[in-house]
């Protein structure tokens, strides 16, 4: 009987355990935020109790049941509480910065770095503080000059690609970088991205007293003055070099601010080279640093705390003291940051090194990741850039090239659910587009007029100062990838400044860069401005391109040409002399350069008017479009030009489209005309309406070189609807001319009807 009771008790206990354990397991898996202690062995598993058999077995079983019941009660109490979310700062004010104390979470120093390196990208997922969905992340970048302005775009693309938060970029720039980047971001129109610029020239005096041997020059010291340069209400910021590439959401790095504790104000990754150990070569003497020192390519700055610590005074005193023996910096701001940290190590929160994998030669960067997929930030911190020696350099290079050639238009995606500042330009654009009739057969033509094309001005280095005599003239042209071969020839024929708009995709822009940097002819010219207008839509925006190139002219006059024309040798100087002879400064003239063409791909280019006339008589040359479109240049009066020795005036006629030199402030081209047809005709009509005199130069000429027909002219010839839409746009343009210029513009409609 006793055995039977004991058996029933055992059965009852086992039944209770079988009911409790699955329930507890389900609750444990459902409530991921709770730190529930792992249960001991289940009653169904072998027990290691010293009590064996009989009463001992029963006591052990009853004890186990009570433990399970206690676990259940504890779990119920925890379930009755609201879910706990990771602590994060409350957001107040415009800059979304910290107003709550920093987390006391552990994890600084080597232990955190090694743990992160071993676990890879997902190592901190369970413990990472969450950044609010709509919290703005602030990023500061020092950027100066043409090359840095081009390089920083890859960094920005990588950040935009991964980001899920609003961004606020703070650029400390010179006038060149500000001009380039302001135009780029204005035309990029990325939602939930704000950009501010701070004049680096005004900050130079703060650091110009520091002798610096680093290739970055004086702007390599600008990070030292960020507490002064950035707004006083900005409390924290991520500071990045221009040669950084992100492989993860920047919000993960922003979340690391929650790990700062005590007096920590700088988040930095340990330097991965032996530079600060002083053993790279004999008599190598680096600035003082804590151990291997820290790399300043990625910095987390608590600006409010730095200001309270009198940061400016701190780094200045340190720099003055060290310069007495070091004489100059070798690594710019990095040397001074490390010298300050050497004296004040409590200032640093050491970041895991995957936040700044440094790809200079012979570094310890491979210790930062177990697999290349673990990477978060790579840093091309060598003058060699992509040519560094590294075990996984091919992977790094491919990652970099992915963003380098990535279509930036795809990054214009909305951040849904986050209120953003009103962008009146974007609103007006959307309103205009909504007013267009999508059922209109010419809808795509009309839409192109309002398309905002991302534009990168001065893609390559540009250096030119106009002459003081106010006669200087810039050649203006536009092109796409299929006309790239004309660039070297034009540079050989025209020694003056050139402004070119190139219509390219992101990948084609990099092909152009390689082509230009590999050309001795192009690299020997610093007075050529290359302005990239990125592809978007189905039409070639020819007049937009011309306008972009015109706006970057910095000489008093401009010669409006096309990329497939070669100007005669010496035309630049001839036009400058004509400015004086024809009193261009006080009159409204458009100087016509007669246009000719050859059907031969190899041409002995005429070096004089007499030689040109000889080739004209032999049939080697023809007046431009003589066979297909005589009306375009007939008013030039080539018969008169043959014998002319002095400039002569001609009258506007229907469809006249000569190549002219005009003042820089002349009217722009009408953007409604895209692809092929009426793009130059409309501009010449506008010049005539503004009472410009068309004067033909007797000793000037240009020659059109043969090439395959463009895609747009093929569409014009093959599509009836294309021709119908062009006719409609012409009529609308003429009506606009009548409204702008009144009775004087009636002649254009009359001439068109009679043609």
PDB file of C-alpha atoms in Angstrom, residues 292-524:
ATOM      1  CA  UNK A 292      49.662  52.197 -29.599  1.00  0.00           C
ATOM      2  CA  UNK A 293      47.788  55.483 -29.572  1.00  0.00           C
ATOM      3  CA  UNK A 294      44.410  56.186 -31.177  1.00  0.00           C
ATOM      4  CA  UNK A 295      43.344  56.844 -34.761  1.00  0.00           C
ATOM      5  CA  UNK A 296      41.188  59.929 -35.333  1.00  0.00           C
ATOM      6  CA  UNK A 297      39.526  58.826 -38.583  1.00  0.00           C
ATOM      7  CA  UNK A 298      36.403  58.020 -36.557  1.00  0.00           C
ATOM      8  CA  UNK A 299      35.675  60.001 -33.394  1.00  0.00           C
ATOM      9  CA  UNK A 300      32.667  60.186 -31.099  1.00  0.00           C
ATOM     10  CA  UNK A 301      32.684  63.634 -29.490  1.00  0.00           C
ATOM     11  CA  UNK A 302      30.652  64.723 -26.493  1.00  0.00           C
ATOM     12  CA  UNK A 303      30.841  68.399 -27.341  1.00  0.00           C
ATOM     13  CA  UNK A 304      29.034  69.717 -24.258  1.00  0.00           C
ATOM     14  CA  UNK A 305      31.376  67.887 -21.873  1.00  0.00           C
ATOM     15  CA  UNK A 306      34.446  68.881 -23.905  1.00  0.00           C
ATOM     16  CA  UNK A 307      33.457  72.529 -23.623  1.00  0.00           C
ATOM     17  CA  UNK A 308      32.982  72.146 -19.866  1.00  0.00           C
ATOM     18  CA  UNK A 309      36.480  70.656 -19.669  1.00  0.00           C
ATOM     19  CA  UNK A 310      37.862  73.738 -21.483  1.00  0.00           C
ATOM     20  CA  UNK A 311      39.004  71.590 -24.377  1.00  0.00           C
ATOM     21  CA  UNK A 312      40.490  74.444 -26.385  1.00  0.00           C
ATOM     22  CA  UNK A 313      42.784  75.440 -23.577  1.00  0.00           C
ATOM     23  CA  UNK A 314      43.671  71.796 -22.889  1.00  0.00           C
ATOM     24  CA  UNK A 315      44.837  70.901 -26.407  1.00  0.00           C
ATOM     25  CA  UNK A 316      46.594  74.235 -26.948  1.00  0.00           C
ATOM     26  CA  UNK A 317      48.716  73.906 -23.818  1.00  0.00           C
ATOM     27  CA  UNK A 318      49.587  70.319 -24.721  1.00  0.00           C
ATOM     28  CA  UNK A 319      50.505  71.237 -28.306  1.00  0.00           C
ATOM     29  CA  UNK A 320      52.679  74.164 -27.199  1.00  0.00           C
ATOM     30  CA  UNK A 321      54.537  71.993 -24.713  1.00  0.00           C
ATOM     31  CA  UNK A 322      55.174  69.122 -27.150  1.00  0.00           C
ATOM     32  CA  UNK A 323      56.140  71.359 -30.067  1.00  0.00           C
ATOM     33  CA  UNK A 324      59.081  72.648 -28.049  1.00  0.00           C
ATOM     34  CA  UNK A 325      60.744  69.278 -28.617  1.00  0.00           C
ATOM     35  CA  UNK A 326      58.811  67.772 -31.573  1.00  0.00           C
ATOM     36  CA  UNK A 327      58.933  70.967 -33.697  1.00  0.00           C
ATOM     37  CA  UNK A 328      55.995  69.855 -35.923  1.00  0.00           C
ATOM     38  CA  UNK A 329      53.192  67.313 -36.203  1.00  0.00           C
ATOM     39  CA  UNK A 330      53.506  64.352 -38.552  1.00  0.00           C
ATOM     40  CA  UNK A 331      49.907  63.118 -38.362  1.00  0.00           C
ATOM     41  CA  UNK A 332      48.158  66.477 -37.900  1.00  0.00           C
ATOM     42  CA  UNK A 333      45.312  66.482 -35.329  1.00  0.00           C
ATOM     43  CA  UNK A 334      45.962  62.834 -34.413  1.00  0.00           C
ATOM     44  CA  UNK A 335      49.295  63.665 -32.807  1.00  0.00           C
ATOM     45  CA  UNK A 336      47.764  66.349 -30.602  1.00  0.00           C
ATOM     46  CA  UNK A 337      44.734  64.239 -29.636  1.00  0.00           C
ATOM     47  CA  UNK A 338      47.091  61.459 -28.546  1.00  0.00           C
ATOM     48  CA  UNK A 339      49.325  63.790 -26.574  1.00  0.00           C
ATOM     49  CA  UNK A 340      46.289  65.076 -24.668  1.00  0.00           C
ATOM     50  CA  UNK A 341      45.068  61.515 -24.043  1.00  0.00           C
ATOM     51  CA  UNK A 342      48.506  60.468 -22.788  1.00  0.00           C
ATOM     52  CA  UNK A 343      48.125  63.029 -20.017  1.00  0.00           C
ATOM     53  CA  UNK A 344      44.394  62.422 -19.502  1.00  0.00           C
ATOM     54  CA  UNK A 345      43.552  58.771 -20.307  1.00  0.00           C
ATOM     55  CA  UNK A 346      40.197  59.044 -18.513  1.00  0.00           C
ATOM     56  CA  UNK A 347      38.883  61.107 -21.443  1.00  0.00           C
ATOM     57  CA  UNK A 348      38.727  58.103 -23.795  1.00  0.00           C
ATOM     58  CA  UNK A 349      36.084  55.478 -24.343  1.00  0.00           C
ATOM     59  CA  UNK A 350      37.890  52.897 -26.468  1.00  0.00           C
ATOM     60  CA  UNK A 351      35.750  51.659 -29.351  1.00  0.00           C
ATOM     61  CA  UNK A 352      35.915  48.124 -30.744  1.00  0.00           C
ATOM     62  CA  UNK A 353      38.318  48.285 -33.642  1.00  0.00           C
ATOM     63  CA  UNK A 354      35.773  47.152 -36.232  1.00  0.00           C
ATOM     64  CA  UNK A 355      34.509  50.766 -36.045  1.00  0.00           C
ATOM     65  CA  UNK A 356      37.700  51.902 -37.761  1.00  0.00           C
ATOM     66  CA  UNK A 357      39.488  49.142 -39.679  1.00  0.00           C
ATOM     67  CA  UNK A 358      42.599  50.962 -40.877  1.00  0.00           C
ATOM     68  CA  UNK A 359      43.924  49.921 -44.265  1.00  0.00           C
ATOM     69  CA  UNK A 360      47.381  51.415 -44.364  1.00  0.00           C
ATOM     70  CA  UNK A 361      50.291  49.048 -45.080  1.00  0.00           C
ATOM     71  CA  UNK A 362      51.452  46.619 -42.377  1.00  0.00           C
ATOM     72  CA  UNK A 363      48.644  47.246 -39.882  1.00  0.00           C
ATOM     73  CA  UNK A 364      47.008  44.935 -37.359  1.00  0.00           C
ATOM     74  CA  UNK A 365      43.615  45.494 -39.006  1.00  0.00           C
ATOM     75  CA  UNK A 366      43.035  41.741 -39.475  1.00  0.00           C
ATOM     76  CA  UNK A 367      42.736  41.401 -35.693  1.00  0.00           C
ATOM     77  CA  UNK A 368      39.578  43.542 -35.840  1.00  0.00           C
ATOM     78  CA  UNK A 369      37.396  40.949 -37.508  1.00  0.00           C
ATOM     79  CA  UNK A 370      37.049  37.201 -37.685  1.00  0.00           C
ATOM     80  CA  UNK A 371      35.514  37.370 -41.153  1.00  0.00           C
ATOM     81  CA  UNK A 372      35.237  40.231 -43.620  1.00  0.00           C
ATOM     82  CA  UNK A 373      31.469  40.121 -43.207  1.00  0.00           C
ATOM     83  CA  UNK A 374      31.984  41.343 -39.623  1.00  0.00           C
ATOM     84  CA  UNK A 375      33.191  44.761 -40.786  1.00  0.00           C
ATOM     85  CA  UNK A 376      31.397  47.958 -39.829  1.00  0.00           C
ATOM     86  CA  UNK A 377      33.699  50.782 -40.983  1.00  0.00           C
ATOM     87  CA  UNK A 378      36.746  50.643 -43.231  1.00  0.00           C
ATOM     88  CA  UNK A 379      39.243  53.482 -43.387  1.00  0.00           C
ATOM     89  CA  UNK A 380      41.554  54.017 -46.376  1.00  0.00           C
ATOM     90  CA  UNK A 381      44.002  55.946 -44.233  1.00  0.00           C
ATOM     91  CA  UNK A 382      47.024  55.595 -46.485  1.00  0.00           C
ATOM     92  CA  UNK A 383      48.194  57.950 -49.226  1.00  0.00           C
ATOM     93  CA  UNK A 384      48.119  54.814 -51.405  1.00  0.00           C
ATOM     94  CA  UNK A 385      44.350  54.472 -50.771  1.00  0.00           C
ATOM     95  CA  UNK A 386      43.078  51.465 -52.773  1.00  0.00           C
ATOM     96  CA  UNK A 387      46.611  50.252 -53.524  1.00  0.00           C
ATOM     97  CA  UNK A 388      47.452  49.250 -49.963  1.00  0.00           C
ATOM     98  CA  UNK A 389      48.723  45.770 -49.110  1.00  0.00           C
ATOM     99  CA  UNK A 390      46.200  43.762 -47.134  1.00  0.00           C
ATOM    100  CA  UNK A 391      45.129  40.139 -47.058  1.00  0.00           C
ATOM    101  CA  UNK A 392      41.511  41.051 -47.861  1.00  0.00           C
ATOM    102  CA  UNK A 393      42.135  44.173 -49.924  1.00  0.00           C
ATOM    103  CA  UNK A 394      40.106  42.816 -52.855  1.00  0.00           C
ATOM    104  CA  UNK A 395      37.032  42.559 -50.659  1.00  0.00           C
ATOM    105  CA  UNK A 396      37.615  46.040 -49.249  1.00  0.00           C
ATOM    106  CA  UNK A 397      38.172  47.456 -52.712  1.00  0.00           C
ATOM    107  CA  UNK A 398      34.995  45.864 -54.066  1.00  0.00           C
ATOM    108  CA  UNK A 399      32.980  47.208 -51.143  1.00  0.00           C
ATOM    109  CA  UNK A 400      34.358  50.679 -51.789  1.00  0.00           C
ATOM    110  CA  UNK A 401      33.737  50.453 -55.546  1.00  0.00           C
ATOM    111  CA  UNK A 402      30.163  49.351 -54.906  1.00  0.00           C
ATOM    112  CA  UNK A 403      29.382  52.699 -53.296  1.00  0.00           C
ATOM    113  CA  UNK A 404      31.681  54.628 -55.610  1.00  0.00           C
ATOM    114  CA  UNK A 405      29.625  53.558 -58.630  1.00  0.00           C
ATOM    115  CA  UNK A 406      26.261  53.212 -56.887  1.00  0.00           C
ATOM    116  CA  UNK A 407      23.419  55.213 -58.456  1.00  0.00           C
ATOM    117  CA  UNK A 408      22.919  58.066 -56.011  1.00  0.00           C
ATOM    118  CA  UNK A 409      19.382  58.652 -57.287  1.00  0.00           C
ATOM    119  CA  UNK A 410      18.346  55.410 -55.573  1.00  0.00           C
ATOM    120  CA  UNK A 411      19.213  56.968 -52.204  1.00  0.00           C
ATOM    121  CA  UNK A 412      16.393  59.522 -52.473  1.00  0.00           C
ATOM    122  CA  UNK A 413      14.096  57.268 -50.464  1.00  0.00           C
ATOM    123  CA  UNK A 414      11.707  58.606 -47.858  1.00  0.00           C
ATOM    124  CA  UNK A 415      11.953  57.871 -44.136  1.00  0.00           C
ATOM    125  CA  UNK A 416       8.315  57.130 -43.436  1.00  0.00           C
ATOM    126  CA  UNK A 417       6.838  58.040 -40.079  1.00  0.00           C
ATOM    127  CA  UNK A 418       9.350  60.761 -39.255  1.00  0.00           C
ATOM    128  CA  UNK A 419       8.401  64.447 -39.445  1.00  0.00           C
ATOM    129  CA  UNK A 420      10.954  66.413 -41.421  1.00  0.00           C
ATOM    130  CA  UNK A 421      11.663  70.048 -42.088  1.00  0.00           C
ATOM    131  CA  UNK A 422       9.648  71.559 -44.914  1.00  0.00           C
ATOM    132  CA  UNK A 423      11.634  71.680 -48.137  1.00  0.00           C
ATOM    133  CA  UNK A 424       9.888  74.349 -50.166  1.00  0.00           C
ATOM    134  CA  UNK A 425      11.835  73.519 -53.326  1.00  0.00           C
ATOM    135  CA  UNK A 426      10.782  69.896 -53.117  1.00  0.00           C
ATOM    136  CA  UNK A 427       7.186  70.843 -52.316  1.00  0.00           C
ATOM    137  CA  UNK A 428       6.956  73.238 -55.244  1.00  0.00           C
ATOM    138  CA  UNK A 429       8.459  70.633 -57.543  1.00  0.00           C
ATOM    139  CA  UNK A 430       5.957  67.991 -56.456  1.00  0.00           C
ATOM    140  CA  UNK A 431       3.104  70.457 -56.884  1.00  0.00           C
ATOM    141  CA  UNK A 432       4.264  71.305 -60.411  1.00  0.00           C
ATOM    142  CA  UNK A 433       4.575  67.648 -61.377  1.00  0.00           C
ATOM    143  CA  UNK A 434       1.104  66.881 -60.025  1.00  0.00           C
ATOM    144  CA  UNK A 435      -0.312  69.616 -62.236  1.00  0.00           C
ATOM    145  CA  UNK A 436       0.978  67.850 -65.349  1.00  0.00           C
ATOM    146  CA  UNK A 437      -1.450  65.606 -67.193  1.00  0.00           C
ATOM    147  CA  UNK A 438      -0.066  62.072 -67.216  1.00  0.00           C
ATOM    148  CA  UNK A 439      -2.384  61.191 -70.107  1.00  0.00           C
ATOM    149  CA  UNK A 440      -0.775  63.875 -72.257  1.00  0.00           C
ATOM    150  CA  UNK A 441       1.168  62.135 -75.088  1.00  0.00           C
ATOM    151  CA  UNK A 442       3.963  64.638 -74.445  1.00  0.00           C
ATOM    152  CA  UNK A 443       3.969  64.131 -70.670  1.00  0.00           C
ATOM    153  CA  UNK A 444       7.535  62.781 -70.561  1.00  0.00           C
ATOM    154  CA  UNK A 445       8.817  65.814 -72.487  1.00  0.00           C
ATOM    155  CA  UNK A 446       7.069  68.215 -70.131  1.00  0.00           C
ATOM    156  CA  UNK A 447       8.225  66.343 -67.053  1.00  0.00           C
ATOM    157  CA  UNK A 448      11.873  66.513 -68.088  1.00  0.00           C
ATOM    158  CA  UNK A 449      11.749  70.305 -67.891  1.00  0.00           C
ATOM    159  CA  UNK A 450      11.208  70.075 -64.120  1.00  0.00           C
ATOM    160  CA  UNK A 451      13.453  67.111 -63.336  1.00  0.00           C
ATOM    161  CA  UNK A 452      16.183  67.982 -60.829  1.00  0.00           C
ATOM    162  CA  UNK A 453      19.408  66.292 -61.889  1.00  0.00           C
ATOM    163  CA  UNK A 454      22.022  65.608 -59.237  1.00  0.00           C
ATOM    164  CA  UNK A 455      25.010  67.774 -60.177  1.00  0.00           C
ATOM    165  CA  UNK A 456      28.639  67.576 -59.073  1.00  0.00           C
ATOM    166  CA  UNK A 457      30.511  70.734 -60.070  1.00  0.00           C
ATOM    167  CA  UNK A 458      34.285  70.688 -60.623  1.00  0.00           C
ATOM    168  CA  UNK A 459      34.694  66.921 -60.527  1.00  0.00           C
ATOM    169  CA  UNK A 460      38.430  67.424 -61.136  1.00  0.00           C
ATOM    170  CA  UNK A 461      40.865  70.035 -59.909  1.00  0.00           C
ATOM    171  CA  UNK A 462      40.300  73.461 -61.452  1.00  0.00           C
ATOM    172  CA  UNK A 463      42.627  76.422 -61.273  1.00  0.00           C
ATOM    173  CA  UNK A 464      42.304  79.534 -63.398  1.00  0.00           C
ATOM    174  CA  UNK A 465      42.298  83.269 -62.845  1.00  0.00           C
ATOM    175  CA  UNK A 466      40.786  85.432 -65.626  1.00  0.00           C
ATOM    176  CA  UNK A 467      43.057  88.045 -67.158  1.00  0.00           C
ATOM    177  CA  UNK A 468      42.840  91.607 -65.906  1.00  0.00           C
ATOM    178  CA  UNK A 469      42.010  93.103 -69.325  1.00  0.00           C
ATOM    179  CA  UNK A 470      38.383  91.837 -69.271  1.00  0.00           C
ATOM    180  CA  UNK A 471      38.673  90.117 -72.652  1.00  0.00           C
ATOM    181  CA  UNK A 472      38.881  86.531 -71.476  1.00  0.00           C
ATOM    182  CA  UNK A 473      36.528  83.962 -72.961  1.00  0.00           C
ATOM    183  CA  UNK A 474      35.536  80.399 -71.913  1.00  0.00           C
ATOM    184  CA  UNK A 475      34.534  77.661 -74.329  1.00  0.00           C
ATOM    185  CA  UNK A 476      31.230  76.076 -73.206  1.00  0.00           C
ATOM    186  CA  UNK A 477      30.106  72.595 -74.303  1.00  0.00           C
ATOM    187  CA  UNK A 478      28.305  69.463 -73.122  1.00  0.00           C
ATOM    188  CA  UNK A 479      28.820  65.777 -73.797  1.00  0.00           C
ATOM    189  CA  UNK A 480      28.004  62.209 -72.854  1.00  0.00           C
ATOM    190  CA  UNK A 481      30.228  59.147 -72.617  1.00  0.00           C
ATOM    191  CA  UNK A 482      30.180  58.467 -76.371  1.00  0.00           C
ATOM    192  CA  UNK A 483      31.900  61.799 -77.117  1.00  0.00           C
ATOM    193  CA  UNK A 484      34.697  61.450 -74.569  1.00  0.00           C
ATOM    194  CA  UNK A 485      37.305  60.973 -77.282  1.00  0.00           C
ATOM    195  CA  UNK A 486      36.815  64.612 -78.386  1.00  0.00           C
ATOM    196  CA  UNK A 487      38.194  66.090 -75.177  1.00  0.00           C
ATOM    197  CA  UNK A 488      41.896  65.781 -75.938  1.00  0.00           C
ATOM    198  CA  UNK A 489      41.471  67.212 -79.448  1.00  0.00           C
ATOM    199  CA  UNK A 490      39.535  70.235 -78.161  1.00  0.00           C
ATOM    200  CA  UNK A 491      42.171  70.882 -75.487  1.00  0.00           C
ATOM    201  CA  UNK A 492      44.822  70.909 -78.218  1.00  0.00           C
ATOM    202  CA  UNK A 493      42.829  73.403 -80.319  1.00  0.00           C
ATOM    203  CA  UNK A 494      41.687  75.732 -77.507  1.00  0.00           C
ATOM    204  CA  UNK A 495      44.221  76.892 -74.935  1.00  0.00           C
ATOM    205  CA  UNK A 496      41.805  79.075 -72.978  1.00  0.00           C
ATOM    206  CA  UNK A 497      39.460  78.067 -70.140  1.00  0.00           C
ATOM    207  CA  UNK A 498      36.776  75.464 -70.851  1.00  0.00           C
ATOM    208  CA  UNK A 499      33.546  74.674 -68.994  1.00  0.00           C
ATOM    209  CA  UNK A 500      32.099  71.231 -69.749  1.00  0.00           C
ATOM    210  CA  UNK A 501      28.918  69.547 -68.523  1.00  0.00           C
ATOM    211  CA  UNK A 502      29.084  65.743 -68.751  1.00  0.00           C
ATOM    212  CA  UNK A 503      25.905  63.653 -68.667  1.00  0.00           C
ATOM    213  CA  UNK A 504      26.971  60.414 -66.970  1.00  0.00           C
ATOM    214  CA  UNK A 505      25.847  57.677 -64.633  1.00  0.00           C
ATOM    215  CA  UNK A 506      27.759  57.189 -61.371  1.00  0.00           C
ATOM    216  CA  UNK A 507      29.671  54.288 -62.914  1.00  0.00           C
ATOM    217  CA  UNK A 508      30.454  56.287 -66.061  1.00  0.00           C
ATOM    218  CA  UNK A 509      31.710  59.170 -63.926  1.00  0.00           C
ATOM    219  CA  UNK A 510      34.360  56.843 -62.521  1.00  0.00           C
ATOM    220  CA  UNK A 511      35.277  55.659 -66.021  1.00  0.00           C
ATOM    221  CA  UNK A 512      35.682  59.292 -67.030  1.00  0.00           C
ATOM    222  CA  UNK A 513      37.845  59.943 -63.972  1.00  0.00           C
ATOM    223  CA  UNK A 514      40.173  57.080 -64.894  1.00  0.00           C
ATOM    224  CA  UNK A 515      40.278  58.269 -68.501  1.00  0.00           C
ATOM    225  CA  UNK A 516      41.104  61.847 -67.516  1.00  0.00           C
ATOM    226  CA  UNK A 517      43.729  60.871 -64.942  1.00  0.00           C
ATOM    227  CA  UNK A 518      45.383  58.638 -67.528  1.00  0.00           C
ATOM    228  CA  UNK A 519      45.572  61.396 -70.149  1.00  0.00           C
ATOM    229  CA  UNK A 520      48.662  63.578 -70.207  1.00  0.00           C
ATOM    230  CA  UNK A 521      46.796  66.147 -72.302  1.00  0.00           C
ATOM    231  CA  UNK A 522      43.912  66.517 -69.860  1.00  0.00           C
ATOM    232  CA  UNK A 523      46.054  66.358 -66.736  1.00  0.00           C
ATOM    233  CA  UNK A 524      48.300  69.098 -68.069  1.00  0.00           C
TER     234      UNK A 524
END
